Tab-separated table of C-alpha atoms in Angstrom:
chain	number	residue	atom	x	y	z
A	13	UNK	CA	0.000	0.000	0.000
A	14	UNK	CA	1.622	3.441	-0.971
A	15	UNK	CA	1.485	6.114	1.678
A	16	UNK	CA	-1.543	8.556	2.116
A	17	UNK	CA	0.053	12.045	1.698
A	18	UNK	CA	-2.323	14.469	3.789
A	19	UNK	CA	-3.669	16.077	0.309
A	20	UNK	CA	-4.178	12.831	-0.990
A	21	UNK	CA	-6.199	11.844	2.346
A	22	UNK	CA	-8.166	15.179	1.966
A	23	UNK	CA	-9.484	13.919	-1.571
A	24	UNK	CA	-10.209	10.740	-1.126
A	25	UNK	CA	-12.447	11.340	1.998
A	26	UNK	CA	-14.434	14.049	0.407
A	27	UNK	CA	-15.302	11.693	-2.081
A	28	UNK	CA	-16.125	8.940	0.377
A	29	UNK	CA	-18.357	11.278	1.889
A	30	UNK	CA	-20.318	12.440	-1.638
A	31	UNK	CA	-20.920	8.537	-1.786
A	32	UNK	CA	-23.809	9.111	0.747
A	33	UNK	CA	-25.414	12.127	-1.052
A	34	UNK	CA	-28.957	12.110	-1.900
A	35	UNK	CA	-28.696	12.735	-4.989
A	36	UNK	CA	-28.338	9.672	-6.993
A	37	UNK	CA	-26.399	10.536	-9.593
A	38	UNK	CA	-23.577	12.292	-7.211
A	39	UNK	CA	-23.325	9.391	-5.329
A	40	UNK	CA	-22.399	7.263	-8.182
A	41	UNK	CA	-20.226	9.482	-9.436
A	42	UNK	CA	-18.067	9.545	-6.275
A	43	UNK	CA	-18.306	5.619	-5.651
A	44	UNK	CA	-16.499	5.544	-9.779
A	45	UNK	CA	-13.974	8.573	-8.558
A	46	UNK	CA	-13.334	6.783	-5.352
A	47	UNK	CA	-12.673	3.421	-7.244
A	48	UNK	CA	-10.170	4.616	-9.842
A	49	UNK	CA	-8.642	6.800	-7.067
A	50	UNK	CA	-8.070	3.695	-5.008
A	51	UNK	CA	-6.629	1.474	-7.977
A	52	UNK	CA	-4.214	4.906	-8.998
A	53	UNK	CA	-3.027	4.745	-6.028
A	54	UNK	CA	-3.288	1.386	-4.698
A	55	UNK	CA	-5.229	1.729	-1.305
A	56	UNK	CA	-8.345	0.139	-0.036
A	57	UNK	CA	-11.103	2.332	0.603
A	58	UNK	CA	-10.706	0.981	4.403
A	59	UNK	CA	-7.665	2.581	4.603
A	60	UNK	CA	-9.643	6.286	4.199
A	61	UNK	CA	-11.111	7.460	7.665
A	62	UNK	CA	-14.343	9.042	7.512
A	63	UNK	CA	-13.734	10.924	10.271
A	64	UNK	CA	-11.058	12.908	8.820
A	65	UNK	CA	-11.423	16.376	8.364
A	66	UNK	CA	-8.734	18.630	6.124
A	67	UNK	CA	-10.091	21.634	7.677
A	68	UNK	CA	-8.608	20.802	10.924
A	69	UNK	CA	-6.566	17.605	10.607
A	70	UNK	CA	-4.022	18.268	7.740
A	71	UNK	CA	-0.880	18.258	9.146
A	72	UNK	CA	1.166	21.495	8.734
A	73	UNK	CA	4.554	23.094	9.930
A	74	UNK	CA	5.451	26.386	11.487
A	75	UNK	CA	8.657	27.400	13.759
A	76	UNK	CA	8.878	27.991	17.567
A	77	UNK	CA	11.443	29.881	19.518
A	78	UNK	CA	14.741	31.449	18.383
A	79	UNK	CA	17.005	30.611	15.393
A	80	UNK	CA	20.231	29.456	17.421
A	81	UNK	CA	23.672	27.858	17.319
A	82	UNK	CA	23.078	25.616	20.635
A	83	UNK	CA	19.647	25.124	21.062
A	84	UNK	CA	17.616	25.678	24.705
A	85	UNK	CA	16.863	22.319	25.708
A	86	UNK	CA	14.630	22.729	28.746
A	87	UNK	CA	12.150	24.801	26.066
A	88	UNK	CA	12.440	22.754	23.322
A	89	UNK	CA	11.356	19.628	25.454
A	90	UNK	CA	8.400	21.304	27.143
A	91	UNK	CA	7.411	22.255	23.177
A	92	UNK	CA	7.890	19.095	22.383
A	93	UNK	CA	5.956	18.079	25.492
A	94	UNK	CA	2.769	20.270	24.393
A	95	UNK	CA	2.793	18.935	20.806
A	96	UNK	CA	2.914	15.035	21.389
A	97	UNK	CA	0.353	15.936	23.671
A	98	UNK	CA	-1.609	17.038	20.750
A	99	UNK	CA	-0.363	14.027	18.889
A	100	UNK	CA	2.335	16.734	16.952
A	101	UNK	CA	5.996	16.025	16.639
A	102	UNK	CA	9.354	18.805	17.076
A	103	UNK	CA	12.326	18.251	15.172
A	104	UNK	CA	15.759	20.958	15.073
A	105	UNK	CA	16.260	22.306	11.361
A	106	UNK	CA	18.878	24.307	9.985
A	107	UNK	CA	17.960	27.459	9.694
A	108	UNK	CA	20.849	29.656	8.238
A	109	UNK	CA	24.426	28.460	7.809
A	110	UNK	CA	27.427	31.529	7.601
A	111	UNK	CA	31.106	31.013	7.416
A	112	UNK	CA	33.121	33.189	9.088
A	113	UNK	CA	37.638	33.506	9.181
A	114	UNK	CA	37.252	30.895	11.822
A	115	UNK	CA	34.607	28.446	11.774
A	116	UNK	CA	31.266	27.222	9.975
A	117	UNK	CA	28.512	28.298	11.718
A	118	UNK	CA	24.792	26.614	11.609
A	119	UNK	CA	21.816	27.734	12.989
A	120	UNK	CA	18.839	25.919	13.837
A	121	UNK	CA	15.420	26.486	14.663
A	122	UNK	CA	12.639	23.974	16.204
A	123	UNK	CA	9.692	22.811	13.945
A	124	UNK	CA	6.475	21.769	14.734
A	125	UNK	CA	4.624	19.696	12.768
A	126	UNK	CA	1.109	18.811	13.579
A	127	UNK	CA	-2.788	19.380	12.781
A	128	UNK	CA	-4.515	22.863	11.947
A	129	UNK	CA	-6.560	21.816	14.667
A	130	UNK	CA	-4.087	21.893	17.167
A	131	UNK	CA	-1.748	24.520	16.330
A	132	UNK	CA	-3.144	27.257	18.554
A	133	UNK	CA	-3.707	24.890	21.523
A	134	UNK	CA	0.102	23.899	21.032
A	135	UNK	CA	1.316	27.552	20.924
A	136	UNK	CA	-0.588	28.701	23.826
A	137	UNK	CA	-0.061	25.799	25.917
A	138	UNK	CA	3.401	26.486	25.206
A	139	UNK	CA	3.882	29.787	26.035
A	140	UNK	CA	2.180	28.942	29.598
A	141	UNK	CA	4.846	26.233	30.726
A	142	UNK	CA	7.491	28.762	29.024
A	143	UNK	CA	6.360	31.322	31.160
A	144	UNK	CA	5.686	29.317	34.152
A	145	UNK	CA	9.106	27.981	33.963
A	146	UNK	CA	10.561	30.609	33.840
A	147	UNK	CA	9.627	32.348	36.592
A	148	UNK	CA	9.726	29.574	39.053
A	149	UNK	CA	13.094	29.210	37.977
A	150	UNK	CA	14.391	32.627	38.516
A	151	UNK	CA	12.792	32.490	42.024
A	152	UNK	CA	14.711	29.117	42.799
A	153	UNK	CA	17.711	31.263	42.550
A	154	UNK	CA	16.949	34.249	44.558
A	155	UNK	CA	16.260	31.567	47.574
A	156	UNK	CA	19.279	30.250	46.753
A	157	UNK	CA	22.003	32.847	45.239
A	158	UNK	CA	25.366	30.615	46.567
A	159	UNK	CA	23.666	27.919	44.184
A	160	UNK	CA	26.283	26.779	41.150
A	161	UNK	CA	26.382	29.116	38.047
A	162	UNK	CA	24.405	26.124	35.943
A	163	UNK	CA	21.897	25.970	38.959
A	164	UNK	CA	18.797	27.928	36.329
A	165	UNK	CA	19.393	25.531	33.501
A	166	UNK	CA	19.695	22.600	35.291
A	167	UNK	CA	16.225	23.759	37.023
A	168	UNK	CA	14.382	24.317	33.930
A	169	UNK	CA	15.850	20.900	32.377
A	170	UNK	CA	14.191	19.318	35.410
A	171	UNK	CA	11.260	21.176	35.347
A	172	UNK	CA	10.828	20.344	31.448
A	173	UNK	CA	11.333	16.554	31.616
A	174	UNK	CA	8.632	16.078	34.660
A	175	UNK	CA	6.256	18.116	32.499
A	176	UNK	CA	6.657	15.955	29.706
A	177	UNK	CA	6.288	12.535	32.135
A	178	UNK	CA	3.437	14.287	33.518
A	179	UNK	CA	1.733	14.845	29.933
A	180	UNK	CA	2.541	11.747	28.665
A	181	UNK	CA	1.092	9.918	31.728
A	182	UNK	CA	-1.908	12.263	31.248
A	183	UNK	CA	-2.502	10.758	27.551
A	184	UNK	CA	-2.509	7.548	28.591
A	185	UNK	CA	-4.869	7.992	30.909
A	186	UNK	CA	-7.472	9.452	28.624
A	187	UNK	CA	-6.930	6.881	26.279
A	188	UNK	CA	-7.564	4.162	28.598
A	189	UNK	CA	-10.827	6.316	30.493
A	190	UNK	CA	-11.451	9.046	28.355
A	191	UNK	CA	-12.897	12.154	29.696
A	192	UNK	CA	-15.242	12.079	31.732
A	193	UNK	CA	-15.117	15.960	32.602
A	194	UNK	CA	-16.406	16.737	28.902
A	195	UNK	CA	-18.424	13.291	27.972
A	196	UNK	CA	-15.243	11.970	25.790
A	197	UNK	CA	-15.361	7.857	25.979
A	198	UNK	CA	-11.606	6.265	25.517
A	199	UNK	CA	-12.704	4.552	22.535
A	200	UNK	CA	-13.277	8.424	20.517
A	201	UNK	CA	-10.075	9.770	21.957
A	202	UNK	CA	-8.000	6.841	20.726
A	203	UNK	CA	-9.634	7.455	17.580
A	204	UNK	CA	-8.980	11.114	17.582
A	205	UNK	CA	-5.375	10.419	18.425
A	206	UNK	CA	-4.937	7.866	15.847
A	207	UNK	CA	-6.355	10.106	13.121
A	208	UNK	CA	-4.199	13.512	14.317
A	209	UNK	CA	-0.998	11.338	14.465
A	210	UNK	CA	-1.296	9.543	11.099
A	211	UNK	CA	-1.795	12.823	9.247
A	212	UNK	CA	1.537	14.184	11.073
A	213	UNK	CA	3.169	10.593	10.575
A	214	UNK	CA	2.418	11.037	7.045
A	215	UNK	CA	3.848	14.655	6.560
A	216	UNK	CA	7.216	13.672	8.482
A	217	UNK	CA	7.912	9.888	6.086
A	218	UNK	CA	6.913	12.622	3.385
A	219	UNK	CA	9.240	15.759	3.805
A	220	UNK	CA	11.666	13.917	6.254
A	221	UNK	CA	12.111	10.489	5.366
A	222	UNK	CA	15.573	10.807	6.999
A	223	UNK	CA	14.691	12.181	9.882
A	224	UNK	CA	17.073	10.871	12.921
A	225	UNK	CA	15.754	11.056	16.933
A	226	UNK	CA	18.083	12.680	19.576
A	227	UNK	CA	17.642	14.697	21.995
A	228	UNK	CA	19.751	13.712	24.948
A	229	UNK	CA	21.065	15.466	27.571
A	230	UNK	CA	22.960	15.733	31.247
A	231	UNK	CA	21.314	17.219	34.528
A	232	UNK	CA	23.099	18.646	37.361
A	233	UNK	CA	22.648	20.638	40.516
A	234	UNK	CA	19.272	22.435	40.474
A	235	UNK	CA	17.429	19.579	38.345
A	236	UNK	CA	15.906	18.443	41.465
A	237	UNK	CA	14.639	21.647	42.044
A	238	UNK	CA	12.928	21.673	39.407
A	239	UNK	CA	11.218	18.126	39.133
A	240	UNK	CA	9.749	19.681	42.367
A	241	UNK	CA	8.516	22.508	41.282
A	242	UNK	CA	6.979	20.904	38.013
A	243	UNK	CA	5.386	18.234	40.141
A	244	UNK	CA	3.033	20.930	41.302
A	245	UNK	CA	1.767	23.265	38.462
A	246	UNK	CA	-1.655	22.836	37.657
A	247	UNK	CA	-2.096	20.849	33.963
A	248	UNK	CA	-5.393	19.210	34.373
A	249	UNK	CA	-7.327	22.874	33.610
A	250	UNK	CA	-5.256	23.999	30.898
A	251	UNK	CA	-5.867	20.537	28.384
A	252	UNK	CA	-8.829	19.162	29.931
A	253	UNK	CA	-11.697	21.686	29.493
A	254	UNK	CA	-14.133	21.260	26.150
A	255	UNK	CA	-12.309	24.515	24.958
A	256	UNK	CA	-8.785	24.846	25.240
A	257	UNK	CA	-8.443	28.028	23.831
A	258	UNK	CA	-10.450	29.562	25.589
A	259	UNK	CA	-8.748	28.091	28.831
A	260	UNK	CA	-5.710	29.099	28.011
A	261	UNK	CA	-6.086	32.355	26.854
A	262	UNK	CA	-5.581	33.960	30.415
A	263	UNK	CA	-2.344	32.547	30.684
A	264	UNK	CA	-0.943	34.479	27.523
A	265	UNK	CA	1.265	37.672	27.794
A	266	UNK	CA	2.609	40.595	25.522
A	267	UNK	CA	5.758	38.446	25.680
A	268	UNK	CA	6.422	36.322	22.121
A	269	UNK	CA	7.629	32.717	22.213
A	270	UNK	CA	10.232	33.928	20.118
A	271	UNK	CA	11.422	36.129	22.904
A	272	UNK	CA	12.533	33.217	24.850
A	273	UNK	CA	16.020	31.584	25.023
């Protein structure tokens, strides 16, 4: 079976759908487009999801946070945190590459790739634990200014990690009970899930069929700290109401994601 590029999913489920107009003829039409479709392509029409919608689950790409050199791992992993939340994926691309007398430089910037749907909830979500972070971390050294010089990184590495335990543990959960709080069964989130993480599966094998995981890194003094800290902050209102945007919305600020480093 060849894979189902997003546009190619968006197609083939609109015709799926004209198979159950009322009007005769349209409905013939589409089961004939949906036939030859299938045999250029070499799918089965079980492979096309019904529930798919390429308004809001087409998978698309945008940049978060600074183009760098060394990129900041603590906010890259709480990004990357947020968007597997909302079944997206992160990856580090180059973004511009100078040489100088001395050296070769290359600068990269994160990516996010996930559904239309999600991309606000992803940004804003973001830009809360960003924030959050932040700040807690710049108060765990006041309280403690003979604290090693790597004390704030090492925080915010800690504090990003237990996030992104505490999200992922979160998911599971939902898939296995649902949500009750907003009349979700398991069995529609799972669904859901599957859907929003095939489209972004599809994108990546598409425009990254290279692509290569990493992402590992050292803690130190302060990490601790951190876990703590992260142990505590409130997620369950910020994903868990029927709209997210509109819960997270109080937790924005006139600061920009790019802003961050």
């Amino acid at each position: 079976m060849n894979t189902i590029t997003p546009e190619l999913r968006a197609k083939l489920t609109k015709v799926l759908r004209l198979q159950t107009s009322c009007n005769a003829n349209e409905a013939a039409n589409a089961a004939q487009v949906l036939d030859k479709l299938c045999k250029q392509w070499e799918i089965s029409p079980n492979d096309i999801d019904e529930a798919y919608d390429p308004e809001k689950d087409e998978a698309i790409e945008w940049t978060m946070g600074d183009i760098r050199i060394k990129q900041d791992v603590a906010i890259n992993v709480l990004i990357g945190a947020v968007a597997n939340y909302y079944n997206g994926r992160t990856i580090i691309a180059h973004a511009h590459e100078k040489w100088t007398t001395a050296k070769h430089i290359k600068e990269r910037q994160l990516k996010v790739i996930a559904t239309k749907g999600n991309q606000i909830q992803i940004e804003l979500y973001s830009e809360y634990l960003i924030e959050t972070m932040e700040r807690l971390a710049d108060n765990a050294k006041r309280e403690d200014p003979l604290s090693p010089r790597e004390f704030r990184q090492n925080f915010r590495k800690g504090f990003s990690i237990t996030v992104r335990d505490r999200l992922n543990s979160m998911k599971k959960i939902q898939e296995k009970e649902g949500k009750p709080d907003i009349s979700v069964p398991a069995l529609v989130v799972v669904n859901r899930n599957t859907i929003e993480k095939q489209s972004v599966n599809d994108f990546i094998n598409c425009k990254y069929p290279k692509l290569k995981s990493g992402n590992h890194f050292k803690l130190g003094a302060g990490s601790a700290k951190g876990r703590e800290a992260a142990s505590s902050v409130s997620l369950n209102k910020q994903v868990e109401k029927a709209s997210p945007t509109k819960a997270l919305k109080p937790a924005r600020t006139h600061h920009n994601l790019h802003g961050w480093g």
